[in-house]
XYZ file of C-alpha atoms in Angstrom:
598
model
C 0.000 0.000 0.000
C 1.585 3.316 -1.149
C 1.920 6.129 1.231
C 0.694 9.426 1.097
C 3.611 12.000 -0.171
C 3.326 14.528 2.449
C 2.433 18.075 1.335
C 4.495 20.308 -0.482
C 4.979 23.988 0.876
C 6.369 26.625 -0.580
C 9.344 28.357 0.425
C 8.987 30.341 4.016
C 5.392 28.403 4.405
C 4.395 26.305 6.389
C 0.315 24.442 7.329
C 0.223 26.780 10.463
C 1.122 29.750 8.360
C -1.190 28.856 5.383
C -4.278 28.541 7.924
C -3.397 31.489 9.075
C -3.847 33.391 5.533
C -6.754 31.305 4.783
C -8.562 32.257 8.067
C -7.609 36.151 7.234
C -8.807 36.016 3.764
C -11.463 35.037 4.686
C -12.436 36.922 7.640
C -11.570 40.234 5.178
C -14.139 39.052 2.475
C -16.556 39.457 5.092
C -15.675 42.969 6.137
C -14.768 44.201 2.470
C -18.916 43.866 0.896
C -19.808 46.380 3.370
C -19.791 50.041 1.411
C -19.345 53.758 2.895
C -20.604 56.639 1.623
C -18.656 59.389 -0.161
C -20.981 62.403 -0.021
C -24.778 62.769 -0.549
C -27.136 65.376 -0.978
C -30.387 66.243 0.402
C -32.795 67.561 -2.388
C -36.104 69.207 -1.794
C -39.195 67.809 -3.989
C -41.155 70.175 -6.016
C -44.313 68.181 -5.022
C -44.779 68.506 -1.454
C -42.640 70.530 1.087
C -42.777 67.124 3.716
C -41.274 65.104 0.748
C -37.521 65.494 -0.077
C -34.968 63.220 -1.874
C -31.641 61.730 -0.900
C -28.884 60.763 -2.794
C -25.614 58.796 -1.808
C -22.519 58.550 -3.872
C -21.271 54.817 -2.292
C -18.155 53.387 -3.001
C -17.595 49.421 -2.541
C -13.481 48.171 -2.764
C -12.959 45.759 -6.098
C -10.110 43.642 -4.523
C -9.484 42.522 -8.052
C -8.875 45.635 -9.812
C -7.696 47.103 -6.941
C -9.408 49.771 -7.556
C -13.351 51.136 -5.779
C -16.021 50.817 -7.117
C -18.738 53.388 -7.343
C -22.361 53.616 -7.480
C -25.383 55.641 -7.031
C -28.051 54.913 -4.493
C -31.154 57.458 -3.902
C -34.116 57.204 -1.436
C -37.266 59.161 -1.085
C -37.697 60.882 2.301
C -41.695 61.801 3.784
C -41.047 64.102 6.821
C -44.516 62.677 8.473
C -46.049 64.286 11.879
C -44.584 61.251 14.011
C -41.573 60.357 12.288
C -39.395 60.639 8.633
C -39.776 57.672 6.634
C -37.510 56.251 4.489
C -38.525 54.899 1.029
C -34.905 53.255 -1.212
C -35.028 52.594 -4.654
C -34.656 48.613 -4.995
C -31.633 48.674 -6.314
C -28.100 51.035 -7.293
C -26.548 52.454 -10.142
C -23.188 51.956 -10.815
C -21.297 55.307 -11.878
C -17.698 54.259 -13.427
C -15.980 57.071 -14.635
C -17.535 59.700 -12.593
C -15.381 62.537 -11.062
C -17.849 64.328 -9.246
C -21.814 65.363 -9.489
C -23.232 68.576 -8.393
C -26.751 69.508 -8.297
C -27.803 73.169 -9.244
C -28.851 75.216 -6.518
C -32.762 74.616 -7.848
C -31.931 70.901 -7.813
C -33.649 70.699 -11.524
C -30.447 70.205 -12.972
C -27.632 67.843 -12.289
C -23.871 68.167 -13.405
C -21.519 65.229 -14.056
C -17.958 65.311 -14.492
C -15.617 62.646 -15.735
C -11.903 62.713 -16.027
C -10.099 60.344 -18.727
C -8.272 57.891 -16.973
C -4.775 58.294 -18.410
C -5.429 62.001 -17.903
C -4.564 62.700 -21.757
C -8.005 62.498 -23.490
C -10.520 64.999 -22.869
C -12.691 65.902 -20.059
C -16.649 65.132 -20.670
C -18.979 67.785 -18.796
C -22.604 66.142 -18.695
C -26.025 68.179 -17.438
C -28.687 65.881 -16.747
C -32.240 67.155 -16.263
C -34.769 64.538 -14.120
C -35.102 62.276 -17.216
C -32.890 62.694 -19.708
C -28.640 63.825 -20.672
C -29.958 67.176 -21.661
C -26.390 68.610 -23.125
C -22.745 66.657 -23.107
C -19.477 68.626 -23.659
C -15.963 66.925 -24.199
C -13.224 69.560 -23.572
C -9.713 68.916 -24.906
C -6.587 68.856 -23.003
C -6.059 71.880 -25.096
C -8.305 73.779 -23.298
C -7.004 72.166 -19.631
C -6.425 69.245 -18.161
C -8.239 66.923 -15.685
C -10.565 68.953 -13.132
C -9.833 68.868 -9.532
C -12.134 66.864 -7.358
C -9.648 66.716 -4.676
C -11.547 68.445 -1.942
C -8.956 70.729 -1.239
C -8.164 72.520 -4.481
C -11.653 71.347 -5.557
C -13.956 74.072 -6.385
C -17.665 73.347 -8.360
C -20.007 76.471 -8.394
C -23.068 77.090 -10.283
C -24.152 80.315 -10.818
C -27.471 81.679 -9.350
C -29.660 81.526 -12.694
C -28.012 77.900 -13.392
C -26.307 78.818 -17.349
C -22.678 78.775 -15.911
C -20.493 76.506 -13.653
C -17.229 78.068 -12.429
C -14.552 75.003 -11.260
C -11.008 74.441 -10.790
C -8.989 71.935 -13.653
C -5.229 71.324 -14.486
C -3.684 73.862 -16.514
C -3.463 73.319 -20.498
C 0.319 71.784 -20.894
C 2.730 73.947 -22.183
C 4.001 73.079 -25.459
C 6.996 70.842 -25.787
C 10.285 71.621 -28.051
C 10.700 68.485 -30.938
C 13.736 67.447 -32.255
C 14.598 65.295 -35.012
C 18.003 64.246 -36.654
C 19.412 67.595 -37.457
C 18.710 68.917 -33.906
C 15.795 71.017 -32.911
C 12.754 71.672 -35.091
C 11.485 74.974 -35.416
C 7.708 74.922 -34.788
C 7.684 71.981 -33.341
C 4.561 71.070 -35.281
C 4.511 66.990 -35.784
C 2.468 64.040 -35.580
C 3.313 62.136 -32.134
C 3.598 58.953 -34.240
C 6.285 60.130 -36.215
C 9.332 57.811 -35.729
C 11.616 60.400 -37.127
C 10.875 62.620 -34.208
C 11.033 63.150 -30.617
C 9.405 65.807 -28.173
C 11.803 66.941 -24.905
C 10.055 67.230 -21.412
C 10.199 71.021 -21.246
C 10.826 73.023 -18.515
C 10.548 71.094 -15.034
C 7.541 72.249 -13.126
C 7.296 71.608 -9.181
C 4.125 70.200 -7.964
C 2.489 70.124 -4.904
C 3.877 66.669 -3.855
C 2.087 63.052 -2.504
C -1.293 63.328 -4.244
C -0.607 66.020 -6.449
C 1.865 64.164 -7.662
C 2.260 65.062 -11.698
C -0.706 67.057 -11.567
C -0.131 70.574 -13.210
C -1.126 73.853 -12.019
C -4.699 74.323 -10.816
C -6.512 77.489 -12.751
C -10.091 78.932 -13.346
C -12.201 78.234 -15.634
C -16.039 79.147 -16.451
C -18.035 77.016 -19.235
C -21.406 78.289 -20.489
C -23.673 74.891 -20.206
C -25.885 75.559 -23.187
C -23.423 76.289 -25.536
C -20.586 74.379 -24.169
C -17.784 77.471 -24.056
C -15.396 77.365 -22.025
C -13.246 80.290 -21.055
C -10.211 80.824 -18.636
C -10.142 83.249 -15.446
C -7.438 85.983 -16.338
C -6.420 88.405 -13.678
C -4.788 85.948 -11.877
C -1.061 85.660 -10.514
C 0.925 83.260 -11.843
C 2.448 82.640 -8.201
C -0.935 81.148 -7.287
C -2.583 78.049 -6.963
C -6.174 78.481 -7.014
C -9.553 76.508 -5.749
C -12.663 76.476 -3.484
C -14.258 78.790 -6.288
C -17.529 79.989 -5.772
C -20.318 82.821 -7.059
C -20.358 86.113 -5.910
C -23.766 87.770 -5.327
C -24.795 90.581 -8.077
C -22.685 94.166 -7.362
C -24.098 97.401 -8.482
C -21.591 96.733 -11.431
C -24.994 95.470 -13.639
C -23.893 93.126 -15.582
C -20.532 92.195 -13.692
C -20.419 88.528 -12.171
C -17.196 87.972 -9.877
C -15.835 84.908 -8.746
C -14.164 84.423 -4.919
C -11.690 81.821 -4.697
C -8.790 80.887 -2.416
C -4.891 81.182 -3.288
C -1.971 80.050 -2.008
C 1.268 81.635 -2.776
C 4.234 79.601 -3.757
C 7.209 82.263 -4.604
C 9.749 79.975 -3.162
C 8.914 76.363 -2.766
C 5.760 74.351 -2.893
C 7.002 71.548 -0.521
C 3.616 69.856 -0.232
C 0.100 70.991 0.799
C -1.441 67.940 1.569
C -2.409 67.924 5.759
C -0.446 70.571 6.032
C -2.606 73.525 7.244
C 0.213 76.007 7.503
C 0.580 77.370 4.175
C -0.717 80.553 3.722
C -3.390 81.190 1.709
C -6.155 84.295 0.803
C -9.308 84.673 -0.404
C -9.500 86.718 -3.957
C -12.159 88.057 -5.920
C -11.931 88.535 -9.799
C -14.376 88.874 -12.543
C -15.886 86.345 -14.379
C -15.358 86.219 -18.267
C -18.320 87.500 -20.148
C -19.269 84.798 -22.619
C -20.140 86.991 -25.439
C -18.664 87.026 -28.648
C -14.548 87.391 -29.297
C -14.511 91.216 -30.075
C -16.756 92.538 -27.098
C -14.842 90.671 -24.979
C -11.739 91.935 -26.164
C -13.224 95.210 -26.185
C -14.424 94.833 -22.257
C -11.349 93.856 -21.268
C -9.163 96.471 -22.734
C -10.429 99.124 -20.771
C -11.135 97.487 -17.546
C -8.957 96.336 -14.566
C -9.086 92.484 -14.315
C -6.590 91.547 -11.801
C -7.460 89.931 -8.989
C -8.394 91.459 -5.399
C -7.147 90.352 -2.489
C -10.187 90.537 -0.082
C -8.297 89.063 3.114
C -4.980 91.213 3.770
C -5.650 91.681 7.216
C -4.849 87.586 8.033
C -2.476 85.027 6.988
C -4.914 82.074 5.861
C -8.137 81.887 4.992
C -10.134 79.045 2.803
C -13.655 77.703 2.639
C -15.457 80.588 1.652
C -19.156 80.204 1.840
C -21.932 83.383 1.055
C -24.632 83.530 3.234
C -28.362 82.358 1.262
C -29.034 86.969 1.259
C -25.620 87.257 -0.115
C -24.907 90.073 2.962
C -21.401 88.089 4.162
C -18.949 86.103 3.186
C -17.907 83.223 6.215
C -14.546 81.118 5.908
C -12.361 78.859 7.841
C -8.818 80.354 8.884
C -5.418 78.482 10.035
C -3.765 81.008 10.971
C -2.428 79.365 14.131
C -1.221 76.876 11.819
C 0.244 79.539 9.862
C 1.760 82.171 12.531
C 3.153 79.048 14.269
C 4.517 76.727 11.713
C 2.305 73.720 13.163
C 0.734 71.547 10.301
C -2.601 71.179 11.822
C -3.375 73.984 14.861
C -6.877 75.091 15.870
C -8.627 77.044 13.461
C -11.025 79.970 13.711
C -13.931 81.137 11.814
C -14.755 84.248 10.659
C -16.682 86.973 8.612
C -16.514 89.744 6.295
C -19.802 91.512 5.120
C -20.692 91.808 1.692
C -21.408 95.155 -0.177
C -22.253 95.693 -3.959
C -19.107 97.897 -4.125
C -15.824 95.763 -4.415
C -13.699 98.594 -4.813
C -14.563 98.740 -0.783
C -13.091 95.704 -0.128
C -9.114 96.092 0.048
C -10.249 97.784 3.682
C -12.848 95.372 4.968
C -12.736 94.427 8.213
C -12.749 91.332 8.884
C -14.857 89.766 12.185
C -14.463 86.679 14.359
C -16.917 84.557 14.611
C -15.074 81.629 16.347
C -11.523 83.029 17.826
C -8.798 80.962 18.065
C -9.020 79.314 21.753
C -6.206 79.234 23.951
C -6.771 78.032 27.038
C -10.231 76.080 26.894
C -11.743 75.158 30.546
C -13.163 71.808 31.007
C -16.078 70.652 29.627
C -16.333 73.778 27.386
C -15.835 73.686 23.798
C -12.299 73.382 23.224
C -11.842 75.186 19.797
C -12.811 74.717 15.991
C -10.812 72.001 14.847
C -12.878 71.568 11.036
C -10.853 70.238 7.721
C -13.930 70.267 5.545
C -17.321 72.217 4.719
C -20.595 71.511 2.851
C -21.384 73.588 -0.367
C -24.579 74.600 1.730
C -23.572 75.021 5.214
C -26.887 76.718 5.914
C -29.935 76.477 8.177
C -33.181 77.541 6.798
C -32.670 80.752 9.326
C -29.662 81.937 6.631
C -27.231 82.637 9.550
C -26.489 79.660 11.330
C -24.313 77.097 9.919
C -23.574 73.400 10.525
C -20.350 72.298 10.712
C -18.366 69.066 11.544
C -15.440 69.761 14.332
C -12.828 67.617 16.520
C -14.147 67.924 20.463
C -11.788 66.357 22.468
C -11.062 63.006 21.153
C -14.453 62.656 18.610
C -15.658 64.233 15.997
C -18.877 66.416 16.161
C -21.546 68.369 14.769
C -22.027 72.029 15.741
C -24.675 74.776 14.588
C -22.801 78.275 14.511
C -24.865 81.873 14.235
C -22.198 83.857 12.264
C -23.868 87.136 13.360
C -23.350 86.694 17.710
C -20.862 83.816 17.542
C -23.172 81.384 19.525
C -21.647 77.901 19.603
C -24.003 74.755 20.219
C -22.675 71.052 19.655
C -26.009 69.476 18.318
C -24.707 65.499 18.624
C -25.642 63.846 21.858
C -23.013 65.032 24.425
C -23.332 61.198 26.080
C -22.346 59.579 22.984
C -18.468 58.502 22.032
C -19.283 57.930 18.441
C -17.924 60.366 15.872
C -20.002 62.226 13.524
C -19.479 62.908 9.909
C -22.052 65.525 7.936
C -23.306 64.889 4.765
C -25.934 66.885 3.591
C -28.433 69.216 5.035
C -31.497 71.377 3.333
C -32.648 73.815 5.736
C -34.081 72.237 9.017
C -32.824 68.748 8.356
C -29.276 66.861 8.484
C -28.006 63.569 6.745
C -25.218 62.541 9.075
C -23.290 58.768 9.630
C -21.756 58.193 12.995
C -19.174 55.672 13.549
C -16.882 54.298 16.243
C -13.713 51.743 16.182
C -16.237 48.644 17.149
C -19.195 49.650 15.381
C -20.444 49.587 11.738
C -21.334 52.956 10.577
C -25.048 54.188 11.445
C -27.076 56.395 9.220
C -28.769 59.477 10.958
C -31.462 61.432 10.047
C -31.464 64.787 12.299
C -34.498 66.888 12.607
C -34.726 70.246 14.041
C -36.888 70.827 16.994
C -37.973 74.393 17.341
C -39.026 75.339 21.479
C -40.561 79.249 21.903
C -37.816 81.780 22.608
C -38.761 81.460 27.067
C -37.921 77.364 26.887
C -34.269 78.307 25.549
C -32.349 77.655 22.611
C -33.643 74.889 19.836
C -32.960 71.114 20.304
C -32.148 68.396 17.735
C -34.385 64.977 17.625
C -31.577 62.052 15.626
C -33.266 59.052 13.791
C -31.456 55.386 13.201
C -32.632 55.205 9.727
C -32.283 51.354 8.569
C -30.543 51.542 5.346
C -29.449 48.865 2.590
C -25.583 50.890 2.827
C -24.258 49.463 5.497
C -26.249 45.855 5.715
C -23.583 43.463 7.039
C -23.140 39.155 7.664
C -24.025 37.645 10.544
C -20.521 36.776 10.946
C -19.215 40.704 11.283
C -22.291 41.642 13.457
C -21.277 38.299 15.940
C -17.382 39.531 15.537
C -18.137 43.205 16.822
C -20.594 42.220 19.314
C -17.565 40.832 21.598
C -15.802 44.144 21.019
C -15.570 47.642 23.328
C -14.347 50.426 23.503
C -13.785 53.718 26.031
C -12.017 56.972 25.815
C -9.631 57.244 28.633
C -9.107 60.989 29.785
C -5.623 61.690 31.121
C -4.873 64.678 32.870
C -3.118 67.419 31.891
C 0.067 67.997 33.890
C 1.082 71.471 35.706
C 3.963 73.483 35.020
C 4.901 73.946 31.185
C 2.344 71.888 29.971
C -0.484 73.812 31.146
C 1.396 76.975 30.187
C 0.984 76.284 26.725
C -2.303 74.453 26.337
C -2.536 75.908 22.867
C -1.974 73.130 20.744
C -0.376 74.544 18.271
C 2.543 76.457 19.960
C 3.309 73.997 21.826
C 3.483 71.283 19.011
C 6.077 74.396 16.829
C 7.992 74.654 20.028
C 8.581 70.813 20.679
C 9.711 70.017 16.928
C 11.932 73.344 16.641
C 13.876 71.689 19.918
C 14.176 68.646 18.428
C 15.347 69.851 15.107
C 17.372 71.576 16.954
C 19.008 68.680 18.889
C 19.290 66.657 15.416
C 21.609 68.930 13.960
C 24.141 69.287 17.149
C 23.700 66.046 18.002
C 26.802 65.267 19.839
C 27.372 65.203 23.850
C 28.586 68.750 23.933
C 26.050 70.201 21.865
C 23.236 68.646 23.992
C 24.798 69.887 26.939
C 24.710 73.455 25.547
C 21.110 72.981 24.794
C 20.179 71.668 27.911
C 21.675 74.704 29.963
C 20.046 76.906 27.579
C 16.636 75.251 28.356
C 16.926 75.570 31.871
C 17.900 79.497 31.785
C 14.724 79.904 29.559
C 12.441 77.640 31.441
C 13.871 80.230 34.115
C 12.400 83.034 32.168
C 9.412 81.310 31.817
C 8.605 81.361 35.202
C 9.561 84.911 35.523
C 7.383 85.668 32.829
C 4.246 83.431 34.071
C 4.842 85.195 37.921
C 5.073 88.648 36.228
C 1.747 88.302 33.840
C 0.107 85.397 36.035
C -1.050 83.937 32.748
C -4.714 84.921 34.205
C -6.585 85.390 30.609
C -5.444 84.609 26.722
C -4.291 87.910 26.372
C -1.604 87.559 29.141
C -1.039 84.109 27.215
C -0.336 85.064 24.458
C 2.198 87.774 25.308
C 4.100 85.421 27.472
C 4.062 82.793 24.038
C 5.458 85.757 21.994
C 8.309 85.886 24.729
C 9.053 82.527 24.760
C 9.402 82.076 20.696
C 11.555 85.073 20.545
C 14.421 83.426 23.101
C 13.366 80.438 21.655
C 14.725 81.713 18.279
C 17.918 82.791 19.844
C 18.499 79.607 21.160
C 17.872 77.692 17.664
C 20.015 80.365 15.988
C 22.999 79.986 18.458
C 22.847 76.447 18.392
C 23.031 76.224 14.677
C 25.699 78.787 14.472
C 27.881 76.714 17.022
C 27.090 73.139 15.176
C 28.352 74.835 12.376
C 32.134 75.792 13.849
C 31.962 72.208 15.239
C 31.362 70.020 11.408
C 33.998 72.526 9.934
């Protein structure tokens, strides 16, 4: 009788180790089926103000392709007297291709954008009406490249009568020299499948770095959706990188449409963007292109000043910008603490500038805080704006309170803000340790999804309770709205059910730690030590640094018994202190580390 050949492993396997993968494998193909949501939008129904529609952008990983894919799903929404009912189509669309989709501010239209893949062929702009592709433009890399639905440099923005979309797109490539075998050819003109011919890379170009990666300069561009012209934004600096584009209200101009966007400044060096808060930026206004013919435009522009205007002098960063629904202010986000301190990612603040029909007033608006940058916050108050992102429509029906998504502590929250007396409410249960992302809101509803590290993600449906002004301020009622997103095996939902989890407070220590409670000093002044210490890293040069710390950290305390460090004010003076000897220090250090490598 012949016996069984034992089995064969591979190299560096063994049956333990095999298991092992199998078990994984297999336990992953039960979490990867389960889908999260991209974005969504709430839409209003022309039919009935208690009926509304929802739509999800979903995206599903394809393990195969290793690639996501990405699909539509929509569901009809009847705001009854007891409770909001939820109504899904049966089944979703698949959307491959798709770069982004943007409603118009009526919701009767609907604007899809896909990139080519290889980001060489041509751009397709579609506008879809409720039944049918109503018009479908392909614009050529001559024209620009891929548009930017990045989030960051992204920037989509119908305008209010819904003929134009302003948005943000690569750069048209500049042309490159060809050569041949007698050296260069003048013109350059030739057919890129002409073997007796080659094109150079022209002039190098810096990028932005990670995911920006080969991706040229972002610049404006408007494109009339009935007749499918598209024109560039001039008045712009070359030195900037622009995005977050949006409409302007109407000016006393007439005719004259202007466009706000946000620009960072890269004179020097780019050296990345991504995460990193502390590059300064502005907010600009310029005029929109007038899509009439060649010659009045031409004309228009020959006697006019077109360059840009810098609306935000008056502070180092400033992005997000959002118009009120009256079109009276403009709000935006602001990292200037990232900015003034060198920090990557620092609280942020929130403020407001008020909109007039004159722009020639606006080189001296004054700009207002809404939400100041917090120092010191006490306990169980709300310990600064800490936001990275910001709906199109921010807006409650009341047109001057917004909701806005916001690190508290260690979870992520919702918050309504009123941009007119700064009132701050967090509008998530205060008992829950689930973090809250916002999708989509029309007035006096929210779409939100909370999740937590043991939990599958939850769809909520929040509904706005309005009390009579003597009860106190209004209250928000949440809904667990059973969904077909985030439907899971019996397997995961047996898995997670054996799992918990708890935030652990630890306390703040006394002495230099609760000096500088601002996050973001404290986080410049820690890595400007250690840089420090990397580049005199030898015994004597950390024995210079450490008797230089202790004669500040004596100055500290000087400083702290002198000012008492009783409100921000007094904080921030003695900060300013300690970055100016802590810039001697770096700058003595450096200068001695240098003697020493000579």
């Amino acid at each position: 009788m012949d016996t069984p050949k034992a089995t064969e492993f591979p190299s560096g396997l063994d049956e333990t180790t095999e298991q092992d993968y199998a078990s994984q494998s297999n336990l992953l193909l039960e979490f990867v089926p389960i889908p999260s949501i991209d974005a969504a939008c709430l839409l209003k129904s022309p039919r009935s103000d208690s009926e509304s529609q929802a739509m999800f952008a979903v995206s599903q990983p394809n393990l195969v392709a290793n690639k996501k894919r990405k699909f539509i799903l929509s569901s009809t929404i009847l705001n009854n007297a007891t409770s909001p009912a939820f109504y899904w189509s049966p089944f979703p669309v698949e959307m491959s291709g798709v770069a982004a989709m943007v409603p118009s501010p009526s919701a009767s239209k609907l604007l899809i954008i896909r990139n080519s893949d290889n980001n060489e062929g041509p751009s397709r702009f579609e506008i879809w009406t409720s039944s049918q592709l109503q018009r479908e433009f392909q614009i050529p890399q001559s024209v620009h490249g891929c548009v930017y639905t990045d989030g960051w440099f992204e920037g989509i923005s119908w305008n209010s009568d819904e003929t134009r979309v302003a948005y943000v797109a690569e750069e048209p490539a500049p042309a490159k020299p060809t050569f041949n075998d007698q050296g260069y050819k003048k013109g350059g003109a030739s057919n890129d499948k002409d073997c007796a011919t080659w094109k150079g890379q022209g002039e190098w170009e810096e990028d932005w770095g990670e995911t920006y990666a080969g991706k040229r300069q972002p610049a404006l561009f408007v494109i009339d959706i009935t007749s499918g012209d598209v024109q560039a934004v001039k008045g712009i600096d070359k030195s900037l990188s622009v995005g977050q584009v949006v409409w302007a209200p109407s000016t006393e101009e007439g005719s004259e449409k202007y466009l706000v966007f946000v620009g960072w400044s890269f004179e020097t060096r780019k050296l990345g963007i991504k995460y990193c808060y502390n590059r300064p930026c502005a907010l600009y206004a310029v005029k929109a292109p007038h899509h009439h013919s060649k010659a009045s435009e031409a004309k228009t522009r020959s006697t006019e000043d077109v360059q840009a205007l810098k609306l935000t002098k008056t502070i180092s960063s400033a992005f997000f910008p959002r118009f009120s629904p009256d079109g009276k202010f403009l709000v935006f986000l602001s990292a200037r603490s990232s900015v003034d301190s060198g920090a990557h990612s620092a609280t942020n603040s929130l403020h407001r500038l008020d909109w007039t029909s004159n722009m020639k007033q606006y080189e001296s608006a004054k700009v207002y805080d809404v939400i100041p940058v917090v120092m010191c916050a006490d306990d169980g108050c709300f310990p600064g704006l800490y936001c990275f992102s910001m709906l199109r429509d921010p807006w409650l029906s009341d047109g001057y309170t917004m909701i806005i998504q916001s690190i508290w502590h260690s979870n992520q929250v919702l918050i309504s803000v009123n941009v007119l007396s700064g009132e701050i409410l967090r509008i998530t249960p205060a008992d829950s340790n689930f973090s809250w992302s916002l999708l989509s809101l029309d007035g006096k509803n929210i779409l939100a999804v909370s999740s937590s590290p043991v939990d599958i993600p939850q769809l909520k449906y929040g509904t706005l309770v309005e009390k009579e002004k003597k009860t106190g301020n209004n209250e928000w009622s949440w809904l667990d709205v059973s969904n077909p997103i985030f439907k899971c095996s019996d397997k995961v939902t047996s898995l997670l059910s054996s799992l918990e989890f708890s935030i652990m407070k630890i306390p703040v220590k006394d002495g230099f730690e609760s000096l500088t409670k601002d996050t973001s000093f404290y986080n410049w002044y820690e890595s400007t030590i250690q840089g420090a210490l990397w580049m005199v890293s030898t015994t004597r040069a950390a024995a210079v640094m450490e008797a230089r710390m202790d004669a500040m950290e004596k100055q500290i305390a000087e400083l702290r018994a002198e000012f008492k460090a009783d409100n921000q004010e007094m904080m921030r003076q003695i900060q300013v202190a300690m970055a100016e000897k802590l810039d001697m220090v770096v700058v003595a250090l450096k200068e001695e580390a240098l003697t020493w490598f000579e």
